[in-house]
């Protein structure tokens, strides 16, 4: 009997897979058997090497996700190379930090465009394709602790990740009956480029660590298992949930 976590024969699109959490998710999905389409603006050289070393197929789509331009290409290239799309991981995201009183329109729009607008319309395009294929699919949004909380000096990020939680539930309501699972992973505090400024701030870094029951920041390898679970048949009856991978942060 095959494992319910086996992704052999599945094709997964992962945005922002060149580094950080996206890279770890792509490698975890490939380890479980999936072929990977990496989407982003920086060549995913290390990710390609790791995925191909696992014996999986790999294709990268060069795309700036601050506009909707690449969406058609992402779906078309995926189908052209691998024949279908089974899994979408909306991981690419940015953060801008400033006091709310000083926050600029550029810092608002830049974050909302990548984290929310492109994510929604890419999901729409992939969801349409999954419905045409008629064999269901798995969509995973990478949310945040700021899908639940307000955070400090990151208002557009909090708005985008709270919005992403809403989109996750809204699309799950529409698509669960079509066999498409839409869920999210809410990472806690992980050591990646996204948190470089936080980790460089001694006071904030100390305060964050003190609140994490696990007693450490997350590393990208901590996220892969949740992504494999939500991509697999083990999660067939899981819809519209946010799965926190946070070292216990929310329970505190
Ligand atoms: P990261 O290392 O900064 O990765 C962000 C990824 O998004 C990179 O691949 C980046 O590409 C890509 N990206 C950003 N803007 C893009 C654009 N316009 N077009 C295409 N790709 C773009 O940070 P990370 O921590 O791994 O973040 C991954 C996701 O996890 C994000 O959605 C983030 O909000 C979320 N998250 C992270 C944490 C954490 O503690 N680290 C916590 C909660 C949620 P480049 O390398 O080219 O910039």
PDB file of C-alpha atoms and ligand atoms in Angstrom:
ATOM      1  CA  UNK A   1       0.000   0.000   0.000  1.00  0.00           C
ATOM      2  CA  UNK A   2       1.427   3.394  -0.920  1.00  0.00           C
ATOM      3  CA  UNK A   3       1.911   6.091   1.695  1.00  0.00           C
ATOM      4  CA  UNK A   4      -0.872   8.719   1.950  1.00  0.00           C
ATOM      5  CA  UNK A   5       1.933  11.283   1.806  1.00  0.00           C
ATOM      6  CA  UNK A   6       3.315   9.984  -1.513  1.00  0.00           C
ATOM      7  CA  UNK A   7       3.382  12.671  -4.230  1.00  0.00           C
ATOM      8  CA  UNK A   8       4.793  10.516  -7.017  1.00  0.00           C
ATOM      9  CA  UNK A   9       3.473  11.638 -10.410  1.00  0.00           C
ATOM     10  CA  UNK A  10       2.264  15.017  -9.096  1.00  0.00           C
ATOM     11  CA  UNK A  11       3.424  18.384 -10.421  1.00  0.00           C
ATOM     12  CA  UNK A  12       3.882  21.219  -7.935  1.00  0.00           C
ATOM     13  CA  UNK A  13       4.283  24.911  -8.703  1.00  0.00           C
ATOM     14  CA  UNK A  14       6.190  26.697  -5.924  1.00  0.00           C
ATOM     15  CA  UNK A  15       6.663  30.476  -6.070  1.00  0.00           C
ATOM     16  CA  UNK A  16       9.789  31.998  -4.571  1.00  0.00           C
ATOM     17  CA  UNK A  17      11.539  28.623  -4.528  1.00  0.00           C
ATOM     18  CA  UNK A  18      15.078  29.948  -4.949  1.00  0.00           C
ATOM     19  CA  UNK A  19      15.641  30.543  -1.230  1.00  0.00           C
ATOM     20  CA  UNK A  20      14.229  30.328   2.306  1.00  0.00           C
ATOM     21  CA  UNK A  21      10.922  28.615   2.974  1.00  0.00           C
ATOM     22  CA  UNK A  22      10.051  28.179  -0.709  1.00  0.00           C
ATOM     23  CA  UNK A  23      13.281  26.336  -1.391  1.00  0.00           C
ATOM     24  CA  UNK A  24      12.706  24.041   1.588  1.00  0.00           C
ATOM     25  CA  UNK A  25       9.106  23.380   0.487  1.00  0.00           C
ATOM     26  CA  UNK A  26      10.188  22.549  -3.079  1.00  0.00           C
ATOM     27  CA  UNK A  27      12.792  20.127  -1.768  1.00  0.00           C
ATOM     28  CA  UNK A  28      10.315  18.496   0.634  1.00  0.00           C
ATOM     29  CA  UNK A  29       7.693  18.033  -2.108  1.00  0.00           C
ATOM     30  CA  UNK A  30      10.354  16.559  -4.420  1.00  0.00           C
ATOM     31  CA  UNK A  31      11.485  14.206  -1.662  1.00  0.00           C
ATOM     32  CA  UNK A  32       7.864  13.021  -1.442  1.00  0.00           C
ATOM     33  CA  UNK A  33       7.891  12.384  -5.204  1.00  0.00           C
ATOM     34  CA  UNK A  34       6.644  15.552  -6.930  1.00  0.00           C
ATOM     35  CA  UNK A  35       8.113  17.232  -9.992  1.00  0.00           C
ATOM     36  CA  UNK A  36       8.727  20.928  -9.367  1.00  0.00           C
ATOM     37  CA  UNK A  37       8.019  24.136 -11.292  1.00  0.00           C
ATOM     38  CA  UNK A  38       9.880  26.944  -9.527  1.00  0.00           C
ATOM     39  CA  UNK A  39       8.551  30.446 -10.188  1.00  0.00           C
ATOM     40  CA  UNK A  40      10.481  33.592  -9.344  1.00  0.00           C
ATOM     41  CA  UNK A  41      12.733  36.452 -10.316  1.00  0.00           C
ATOM     42  CA  UNK A  42      16.057  34.947  -9.136  1.00  0.00           C
ATOM     43  CA  UNK A  43      17.372  31.771 -10.856  1.00  0.00           C
ATOM     44  CA  UNK A  44      16.730  28.848  -8.494  1.00  0.00           C
ATOM     45  CA  UNK A  45      20.122  27.253  -9.064  1.00  0.00           C
ATOM     46  CA  UNK A  46      20.508  25.421  -5.736  1.00  0.00           C
ATOM     47  CA  UNK A  47      16.886  24.254  -5.754  1.00  0.00           C
ATOM     48  CA  UNK A  48      17.258  22.799  -9.249  1.00  0.00           C
ATOM     49  CA  UNK A  49      20.373  20.942  -8.142  1.00  0.00           C
ATOM     50  CA  UNK A  50      18.659  19.527  -5.049  1.00  0.00           C
ATOM     51  CA  UNK A  51      15.446  18.488  -6.860  1.00  0.00           C
ATOM     52  CA  UNK A  52      17.269  16.846  -9.774  1.00  0.00           C
ATOM     53  CA  UNK A  53      19.586  15.054  -7.319  1.00  0.00           C
ATOM     54  CA  UNK A  54      16.413  13.469  -5.898  1.00  0.00           C
ATOM     55  CA  UNK A  55      15.574  12.164  -9.382  1.00  0.00           C
ATOM     56  CA  UNK A  56      12.644  14.548  -9.916  1.00  0.00           C
ATOM     57  CA  UNK A  57      12.003  16.775 -12.905  1.00  0.00           C
ATOM     58  CA  UNK A  58      12.473  20.517 -12.535  1.00  0.00           C
ATOM     59  CA  UNK A  59      11.461  23.532 -14.589  1.00  0.00           C
ATOM     60  CA  UNK A  60      11.828  27.181 -13.683  1.00  0.00           C
ATOM     61  CA  UNK A  61       9.659  30.037 -14.876  1.00  0.00           C
ATOM     62  CA  UNK A  62      11.314  33.442 -14.681  1.00  0.00           C
ATOM     63  CA  UNK A  63       8.657  35.769 -13.298  1.00  0.00           C
ATOM     64  CA  UNK A  64       8.313  39.024 -11.408  1.00  0.00           C
ATOM     65  CA  UNK A  65       5.214  38.474  -9.305  1.00  0.00           C
ATOM     66  CA  UNK A  66       4.686  42.179  -8.596  1.00  0.00           C
ATOM     67  CA  UNK A  67       2.452  42.238 -11.695  1.00  0.00           C
ATOM     68  CA  UNK A  68      -0.117  39.846 -13.191  1.00  0.00           C
ATOM     69  CA  UNK A  69       1.855  39.549 -16.445  1.00  0.00           C
ATOM     70  CA  UNK A  70       3.495  36.147 -15.744  1.00  0.00           C
ATOM     71  CA  UNK A  71       0.342  34.291 -14.694  1.00  0.00           C
ATOM     72  CA  UNK A  72      -0.600  32.919 -18.112  1.00  0.00           C
ATOM     73  CA  UNK A  73       2.995  31.837 -18.775  1.00  0.00           C
ATOM     74  CA  UNK A  74       3.269  30.044 -15.432  1.00  0.00           C
ATOM     75  CA  UNK A  75       0.286  27.795 -16.123  1.00  0.00           C
ATOM     76  CA  UNK A  76       1.126  27.332 -19.824  1.00  0.00           C
ATOM     77  CA  UNK A  77       4.769  26.384 -19.191  1.00  0.00           C
ATOM     78  CA  UNK A  78       3.798  23.986 -16.404  1.00  0.00           C
ATOM     79  CA  UNK A  79       1.321  22.163 -18.626  1.00  0.00           C
ATOM     80  CA  UNK A  80       3.730  22.215 -21.582  1.00  0.00           C
ATOM     81  CA  UNK A  81       6.543  20.621 -19.558  1.00  0.00           C
ATOM     82  CA  UNK A  82       4.713  18.271 -17.207  1.00  0.00           C
ATOM     83  CA  UNK A  83       1.213  17.904 -18.693  1.00  0.00           C
ATOM     84  CA  UNK A  84      -0.790  19.057 -15.676  1.00  0.00           C
ATOM     85  CA  UNK A  85      -0.692  20.952 -12.404  1.00  0.00           C
ATOM     86  CA  UNK A  86      -1.655  19.238  -9.166  1.00  0.00           C
ATOM     87  CA  UNK A  87      -0.228  21.466  -6.413  1.00  0.00           C
ATOM     88  CA  UNK A  88       0.306  25.216  -6.074  1.00  0.00           C
ATOM     89  CA  UNK A  89       2.301  26.712  -3.204  1.00  0.00           C
ATOM     90  CA  UNK A  90       1.916  30.497  -3.038  1.00  0.00           C
ATOM     91  CA  UNK A  91       5.089  31.239  -1.106  1.00  0.00           C
ATOM     92  CA  UNK A  92       6.648  34.364  -2.670  1.00  0.00           C
ATOM     93  CA  UNK A  93       6.206  37.356  -0.418  1.00  0.00           C
ATOM     94  CA  UNK A  94       7.776  40.584   0.728  1.00  0.00           C
ATOM     95  CA  UNK A  95       7.688  42.772   3.824  1.00  0.00           C
ATOM     96  CA  UNK A  96       8.202  46.516   4.318  1.00  0.00           C
ATOM     97  CA  UNK A  97       8.838  47.994   7.775  1.00  0.00           C
ATOM     98  CA  UNK A  98       7.943  51.491   8.943  1.00  0.00           C
ATOM     99  CA  UNK A  99       5.856  53.291  11.554  1.00  0.00           C
ATOM    100  CA  UNK A 100       2.199  53.400  10.537  1.00  0.00           C
ATOM    101  CA  UNK A 101       2.286  57.217  10.718  1.00  0.00           C
ATOM    102  CA  UNK A 102       5.093  57.305   8.149  1.00  0.00           C
ATOM    103  CA  UNK A 103       4.003  54.416   5.930  1.00  0.00           C
ATOM    104  CA  UNK A 104       4.088  55.231   2.206  1.00  0.00           C
ATOM    105  CA  UNK A 105       1.747  54.285  -0.617  1.00  0.00           C
ATOM    106  CA  UNK A 106       4.657  52.512  -2.308  1.00  0.00           C
ATOM    107  CA  UNK A 107       5.249  50.326   0.758  1.00  0.00           C
ATOM    108  CA  UNK A 108       1.541  49.566   0.874  1.00  0.00           C
ATOM    109  CA  UNK A 109       1.132  48.714  -2.818  1.00  0.00           C
ATOM    110  CA  UNK A 110       4.367  46.743  -3.207  1.00  0.00           C
ATOM    111  CA  UNK A 111       3.441  44.335  -0.421  1.00  0.00           C
ATOM    112  CA  UNK A 112      -0.222  44.011  -1.359  1.00  0.00           C
ATOM    113  CA  UNK A 113       0.611  43.405  -5.036  1.00  0.00           C
ATOM    114  CA  UNK A 114       2.975  40.464  -4.423  1.00  0.00           C
ATOM    115  CA  UNK A 115       1.479  38.963  -1.268  1.00  0.00           C
ATOM    116  CA  UNK A 116      -2.213  39.283  -2.105  1.00  0.00           C
ATOM    117  CA  UNK A 117      -3.145  40.432  -5.618  1.00  0.00           C
ATOM    118  CA  UNK A 118      -0.842  38.221  -7.670  1.00  0.00           C
ATOM    119  CA  UNK A 119      -1.407  35.352  -5.259  1.00  0.00           C
ATOM    120  CA  UNK A 120      -5.167  35.555  -5.790  1.00  0.00           C
ATOM    121  CA  UNK A 121      -5.002  35.755  -9.590  1.00  0.00           C
ATOM    122  CA  UNK A 122      -2.373  33.020  -9.895  1.00  0.00           C
ATOM    123  CA  UNK A 123      -4.575  30.850  -7.697  1.00  0.00           C
ATOM    124  CA  UNK A 124      -7.561  31.693  -9.901  1.00  0.00           C
ATOM    125  CA  UNK A 125      -5.637  30.620 -13.043  1.00  0.00           C
ATOM    126  CA  UNK A 126      -4.337  27.415 -11.479  1.00  0.00           C
ATOM    127  CA  UNK A 127      -7.743  26.634  -9.973  1.00  0.00           C
ATOM    128  CA  UNK A 128      -9.369  26.974 -13.408  1.00  0.00           C
ATOM    129  CA  UNK A 129      -6.796  24.564 -14.825  1.00  0.00           C
ATOM    130  CA  UNK A 130      -7.390  22.092 -11.986  1.00  0.00           C
ATOM    131  CA  UNK A 131     -11.134  22.223 -12.661  1.00  0.00           C
ATOM    132  CA  UNK A 132     -10.532  21.554 -16.394  1.00  0.00           C
ATOM    133  CA  UNK A 133      -8.319  18.602 -15.510  1.00  0.00           C
ATOM    134  CA  UNK A 134     -11.068  17.202 -13.284  1.00  0.00           C
ATOM    135  CA  UNK A 135      -8.798  15.421 -10.832  1.00  0.00           C
ATOM    136  CA  UNK A 136      -8.788  17.926  -7.971  1.00  0.00           C
ATOM    137  CA  UNK A 137      -5.735  19.653  -6.611  1.00  0.00           C
ATOM    138  CA  UNK A 138      -4.037  21.165  -3.595  1.00  0.00           C
ATOM    139  CA  UNK A 139      -3.405  24.873  -3.064  1.00  0.00           C
ATOM    140  CA  UNK A 140      -1.300  26.079  -0.136  1.00  0.00           C
ATOM    141  CA  UNK A 141      -0.883  29.723   0.779  1.00  0.00           C
ATOM    142  CA  UNK A 142       2.035  30.741   2.953  1.00  0.00           C
ATOM    143  CA  UNK A 143       0.405  32.941   5.571  1.00  0.00           C
ATOM    144  CA  UNK A 144       1.995  34.247   8.797  1.00  0.00           C
ATOM    145  CA  UNK A 145       1.530  34.885  12.495  1.00  0.00           C
ATOM    146  CA  UNK A 146       0.281  38.226  11.134  1.00  0.00           C
ATOM    147  CA  UNK A 147      -2.686  36.379   9.663  1.00  0.00           C
ATOM    148  CA  UNK A 148      -3.784  36.327  13.337  1.00  0.00           C
ATOM    149  CA  UNK A 149      -1.915  39.245  14.909  1.00  0.00           C
ATOM    150  CA  UNK A 150      -1.079  42.859  14.040  1.00  0.00           C
ATOM    151  CA  UNK A 151       2.686  42.756  14.340  1.00  0.00           C
ATOM    152  CA  UNK A 152       4.893  45.783  14.892  1.00  0.00           C
ATOM    153  CA  UNK A 153       5.631  48.388  12.166  1.00  0.00           C
ATOM    154  CA  UNK A 154       4.489  46.156   9.272  1.00  0.00           C
ATOM    155  CA  UNK A 155       0.910  47.321   8.509  1.00  0.00           C
ATOM    156  CA  UNK A 156       0.794  46.332   4.828  1.00  0.00           C
ATOM    157  CA  UNK A 157       2.294  42.932   5.615  1.00  0.00           C
ATOM    158  CA  UNK A 158      -0.301  42.344   8.365  1.00  0.00           C
ATOM    159  CA  UNK A 159      -3.062  43.433   5.981  1.00  0.00           C
ATOM    160  CA  UNK A 160      -1.797  41.165   3.209  1.00  0.00           C
ATOM    161  CA  UNK A 161      -1.390  38.092   5.403  1.00  0.00           C
ATOM    162  CA  UNK A 162      -4.754  38.630   7.127  1.00  0.00           C
ATOM    163  CA  UNK A 163      -6.245  38.983   3.644  1.00  0.00           C
ATOM    164  CA  UNK A 164      -4.543  35.789   2.581  1.00  0.00           C
ATOM    165  CA  UNK A 165      -6.217  33.958   5.454  1.00  0.00           C
ATOM    166  CA  UNK A 166      -9.546  35.295   4.180  1.00  0.00           C
ATOM    167  CA  UNK A 167      -8.848  34.251   0.595  1.00  0.00           C
ATOM    168  CA  UNK A 168      -7.834  30.791   1.807  1.00  0.00           C
ATOM    169  CA  UNK A 169     -11.209  30.290   3.472  1.00  0.00           C
ATOM    170  CA  UNK A 170     -13.201  31.973   0.689  1.00  0.00           C
ATOM    171  CA  UNK A 171     -11.692  29.775  -2.032  1.00  0.00           C
ATOM    172  CA  UNK A 172     -11.980  26.663   0.113  1.00  0.00           C
ATOM    173  CA  UNK A 173     -15.713  27.350   0.406  1.00  0.00           C
ATOM    174  CA  UNK A 174     -16.060  27.555  -3.383  1.00  0.00           C
ATOM    175  CA  UNK A 175     -13.716  24.780  -4.421  1.00  0.00           C
ATOM    176  CA  UNK A 176     -13.906  22.087  -1.716  1.00  0.00           C
ATOM    177  CA  UNK A 177     -16.841  20.503  -3.556  1.00  0.00           C
ATOM    178  CA  UNK A 178     -14.713  20.289  -6.698  1.00  0.00           C
ATOM    179  CA  UNK A 179     -11.977  18.291  -4.949  1.00  0.00           C
ATOM    180  CA  UNK A 180      -9.617  21.226  -4.693  1.00  0.00           C
ATOM    181  CA  UNK A 181      -8.210  21.766  -1.212  1.00  0.00           C
ATOM    182  CA  UNK A 182      -7.243  25.344  -0.381  1.00  0.00           C
ATOM    183  CA  UNK A 183      -5.324  25.696   2.887  1.00  0.00           C
ATOM    184  CA  UNK A 184      -2.535  27.772   4.380  1.00  0.00           C
ATOM    185  CA  UNK A 185       0.581  27.288   6.445  1.00  0.00           C
ATOM    186  CA  UNK A 186       1.218  30.026   8.992  1.00  0.00           C
ATOM    187  CA  UNK A 187       4.948  30.016   9.789  1.00  0.00           C
ATOM    188  CA  UNK A 188       6.146  31.489  13.051  1.00  0.00           C
ATOM    189  CA  UNK A 189       9.539  33.188  13.179  1.00  0.00           C
ATOM    190  CA  UNK A 190      12.023  31.573  10.789  1.00  0.00           C
ATOM    191  CA  UNK A 191      15.628  32.419   9.948  1.00  0.00           C
ATOM    192  CA  UNK A 192      15.389  33.591   6.318  1.00  0.00           C
ATOM    193  CA  UNK A 193      15.966  36.795   4.332  1.00  0.00           C
ATOM    194  CA  UNK A 194      12.460  37.901   5.381  1.00  0.00           C
ATOM    195  CA  UNK A 195      13.566  38.251   9.022  1.00  0.00           C
ATOM    196  CA  UNK A 196      17.121  39.578   8.542  1.00  0.00           C
ATOM    197  CA  UNK A 197      16.214  43.009   9.945  1.00  0.00           C
ATOM    198  CA  UNK A 198      14.359  41.488  12.915  1.00  0.00           C
ATOM    199  CA  UNK A 199      17.239  39.211  13.815  1.00  0.00           C
ATOM    200  CA  UNK A 200      19.674  42.141  13.525  1.00  0.00           C
ATOM    201  CA  UNK A 201      17.621  44.110  16.082  1.00  0.00           C
ATOM    202  CA  UNK A 202      18.930  42.744  19.405  1.00  0.00           C
ATOM    203  CA  UNK A 203      15.915  43.795  21.480  1.00  0.00           C
ATOM    204  CA  UNK A 204      13.284  42.480  19.056  1.00  0.00           C
ATOM    205  CA  UNK A 205      15.243  39.296  18.427  1.00  0.00           C
ATOM    206  CA  UNK A 206      15.568  38.590  22.168  1.00  0.00           C
ATOM    207  CA  UNK A 207      11.886  39.346  22.819  1.00  0.00           C
ATOM    208  CA  UNK A 208      10.746  37.059  19.995  1.00  0.00           C
ATOM    209  CA  UNK A 209      12.923  34.175  21.132  1.00  0.00           C
ATOM    210  CA  UNK A 210      11.703  34.554  24.712  1.00  0.00           C
ATOM    211  CA  UNK A 211       8.098  34.020  23.545  1.00  0.00           C
ATOM    212  CA  UNK A 212       8.713  30.866  21.469  1.00  0.00           C
ATOM    213  CA  UNK A 213       7.978  27.788  23.623  1.00  0.00           C
ATOM    214  CA  UNK A 214      10.242  25.629  21.443  1.00  0.00           C
ATOM    215  CA  UNK A 215      13.113  27.888  22.493  1.00  0.00           C
ATOM    216  CA  UNK A 216      14.475  28.530  19.004  1.00  0.00           C
ATOM    217  CA  UNK A 217      13.671  30.244  15.712  1.00  0.00           C
ATOM    218  CA  UNK A 218      12.398  27.974  12.946  1.00  0.00           C
ATOM    219  CA  UNK A 219      14.720  26.802  10.209  1.00  0.00           C
ATOM    220  CA  UNK A 220      13.438  26.265   6.638  1.00  0.00           C
ATOM    221  CA  UNK A 221      13.633  22.484   7.128  1.00  0.00           C
ATOM    222  CA  UNK A 222      10.897  22.803   9.792  1.00  0.00           C
ATOM    223  CA  UNK A 223       8.273  23.782   7.187  1.00  0.00           C
ATOM    224  CA  UNK A 224       8.508  20.907   4.673  1.00  0.00           C
ATOM    225  CA  UNK A 225       6.426  18.322   6.521  1.00  0.00           C
ATOM    226  CA  UNK A 226       3.383  20.602   6.733  1.00  0.00           C
ATOM    227  CA  UNK A 227       3.643  21.342   2.999  1.00  0.00           C
ATOM    228  CA  UNK A 228       3.840  17.637   2.122  1.00  0.00           C
ATOM    229  CA  UNK A 229       0.846  16.869   4.338  1.00  0.00           C
ATOM    230  CA  UNK A 230      -1.356  19.583   2.814  1.00  0.00           C
ATOM    231  CA  UNK A 231      -0.257  18.549  -0.712  1.00  0.00           C
ATOM    232  CA  UNK A 232      -1.078  14.902  -0.181  1.00  0.00           C
ATOM    233  CA  UNK A 233      -4.131  12.663  -0.090  1.00  0.00           C
ATOM    234  CA  UNK A 234      -3.711  12.575   3.708  1.00  0.00           C
ATOM    235  CA  UNK A 235      -5.262  16.084   3.630  1.00  0.00           C
ATOM    236  CA  UNK A 236      -8.159  15.270   1.281  1.00  0.00           C
ATOM    237  CA  UNK A 237     -10.753  16.321   3.906  1.00  0.00           C
ATOM    238  CA  UNK A 238      -8.816  19.390   5.121  1.00  0.00           C
ATOM    239  CA  UNK A 239     -10.230  22.620   3.678  1.00  0.00           C
ATOM    240  CA  UNK A 240      -9.776  26.275   4.554  1.00  0.00           C
ATOM    241  CA  UNK A 241      -7.478  25.753   7.509  1.00  0.00           C
ATOM    242  CA  UNK A 242      -4.395  27.678   8.630  1.00  0.00           C
ATOM    243  CA  UNK A 243      -1.786  25.247   9.930  1.00  0.00           C
ATOM    244  CA  UNK A 244       0.557  27.097  12.285  1.00  0.00           C
ATOM    245  CA  UNK A 245       4.169  25.898  12.249  1.00  0.00           C
ATOM    246  CA  UNK A 246       5.372  28.244  14.945  1.00  0.00           C
ATOM    247  CA  UNK A 247       7.262  26.472  17.735  1.00  0.00           C
ATOM    248  CA  UNK A 248       4.189  27.091  19.903  1.00  0.00           C
ATOM    249  CA  UNK A 249       4.085  30.913  19.466  1.00  0.00           C
ATOM    250  CA  UNK A 250       0.283  31.150  19.135  1.00  0.00           C
ATOM    251  CA  UNK A 251      -0.381  28.930  22.114  1.00  0.00           C
ATOM    252  CA  UNK A 252       1.574  31.223  24.396  1.00  0.00           C
TER     253      UNK A 252
HETATM  254  P1  LIG B   1      12.662  35.167   1.614  1.00  0.00           P
HETATM  255  O1  LIG B   1      13.905  34.367   1.793  1.00  0.00           O
HETATM  256  O2  LIG B   1      12.743  36.657   1.529  1.00  0.00           O
HETATM  257  O3  LIG B   1      11.863  34.580   0.379  1.00  0.00           O
HETATM  258  C1  LIG B   1      10.868  35.314  -0.306  1.00  0.00           C
HETATM  259  C2  LIG B   1      10.719  34.715  -1.680  1.00  0.00           C
HETATM  260  O4  LIG B   1       9.753  35.480  -2.412  1.00  0.00           O
HETATM  261  C3  LIG B   1      12.025  34.777  -2.474  1.00  0.00           C
HETATM  262  O5  LIG B   1      12.136  33.661  -3.290  1.00  0.00           O
HETATM  263  C4  LIG B   1      11.802  36.033  -3.312  1.00  0.00           C
HETATM  264  O6  LIG B   1      12.600  36.093  -4.462  1.00  0.00           O
HETATM  265  C5  LIG B   1      10.341  35.866  -3.657  1.00  0.00           C
HETATM  266  N1  LIG B   1       9.789  37.103  -4.174  1.00  0.00           N
HETATM  267  C6  LIG B   1       9.625  38.263  -3.506  1.00  0.00           C
HETATM  268  N2  LIG B   1       9.147  39.204  -4.356  1.00  0.00           N
HETATM  269  C7  LIG B   1       9.007  38.614  -5.576  1.00  0.00           C
HETATM  270  C8  LIG B   1       8.571  39.064  -6.848  1.00  0.00           C
HETATM  271  N3  LIG B   1       8.181  40.335  -7.053  1.00  0.00           N
HETATM  272  N4  LIG B   1       8.571  38.192  -7.866  1.00  0.00           N
HETATM  273  C9  LIG B   1       8.982  36.925  -7.685  1.00  0.00           C
HETATM  274  N5  LIG B   1       9.412  36.434  -6.509  1.00  0.00           N
HETATM  275  C10 LIG B   1       9.415  37.282  -5.457  1.00  0.00           C
HETATM  276  O7  LIG B   1      11.721  34.921   2.865  1.00  0.00           O
HETATM  277  P2  LIG B   1      10.958  33.625   3.376  1.00  0.00           P
HETATM  278  O8  LIG B   1      10.909  33.740   4.843  1.00  0.00           O
HETATM  279  O9  LIG B   1      11.468  32.373   2.773  1.00  0.00           O
HETATM  280  O10 LIG B   1       9.487  33.958   2.846  1.00  0.00           O
HETATM  281  C11 LIG B   1       8.676  33.034   2.164  1.00  0.00           C
HETATM  282  C12 LIG B   1       7.222  33.281   2.565  1.00  0.00           C
HETATM  283  O11 LIG B   1       7.068  32.980   3.948  1.00  0.00           O
HETATM  284  C13 LIG B   1       6.766  34.737   2.401  1.00  0.00           C
HETATM  285  O12 LIG B   1       5.444  34.769   1.902  1.00  0.00           O
HETATM  286  C14 LIG B   1       6.816  35.263   3.820  1.00  0.00           C
HETATM  287  O13 LIG B   1       5.936  36.334   4.006  1.00  0.00           O
HETATM  288  C15 LIG B   1       6.401  34.032   4.584  1.00  0.00           C
HETATM  289  N6  LIG B   1       6.714  34.037   5.998  1.00  0.00           N
HETATM  290  C16 LIG B   1       8.002  34.030   6.438  1.00  0.00           C
HETATM  291  C17 LIG B   1       8.258  34.026   7.794  1.00  0.00           C
HETATM  292  C18 LIG B   1       9.654  34.024   8.373  1.00  0.00           C
HETATM  293  O14 LIG B   1       9.797  34.095   9.605  1.00  0.00           O
HETATM  294  N7  LIG B   1      10.690  33.925   7.588  1.00  0.00           N
HETATM  295  C19 LIG B   1       7.200  34.022   8.703  1.00  0.00           C
HETATM  296  C20 LIG B   1       5.903  34.024   8.221  1.00  0.00           C
HETATM  297  C21 LIG B   1       5.666  34.012   6.866  1.00  0.00           C
HETATM  298  P3  LIG B   1      14.044  36.859  -4.430  1.00  0.00           P
HETATM  299  O15 LIG B   1      14.993  35.928  -3.744  1.00  0.00           O
HETATM  300  O16 LIG B   1      14.322  37.084  -5.849  1.00  0.00           O
HETATM  301  O17 LIG B   1      13.826  38.126  -3.640  1.00  0.00           O
END
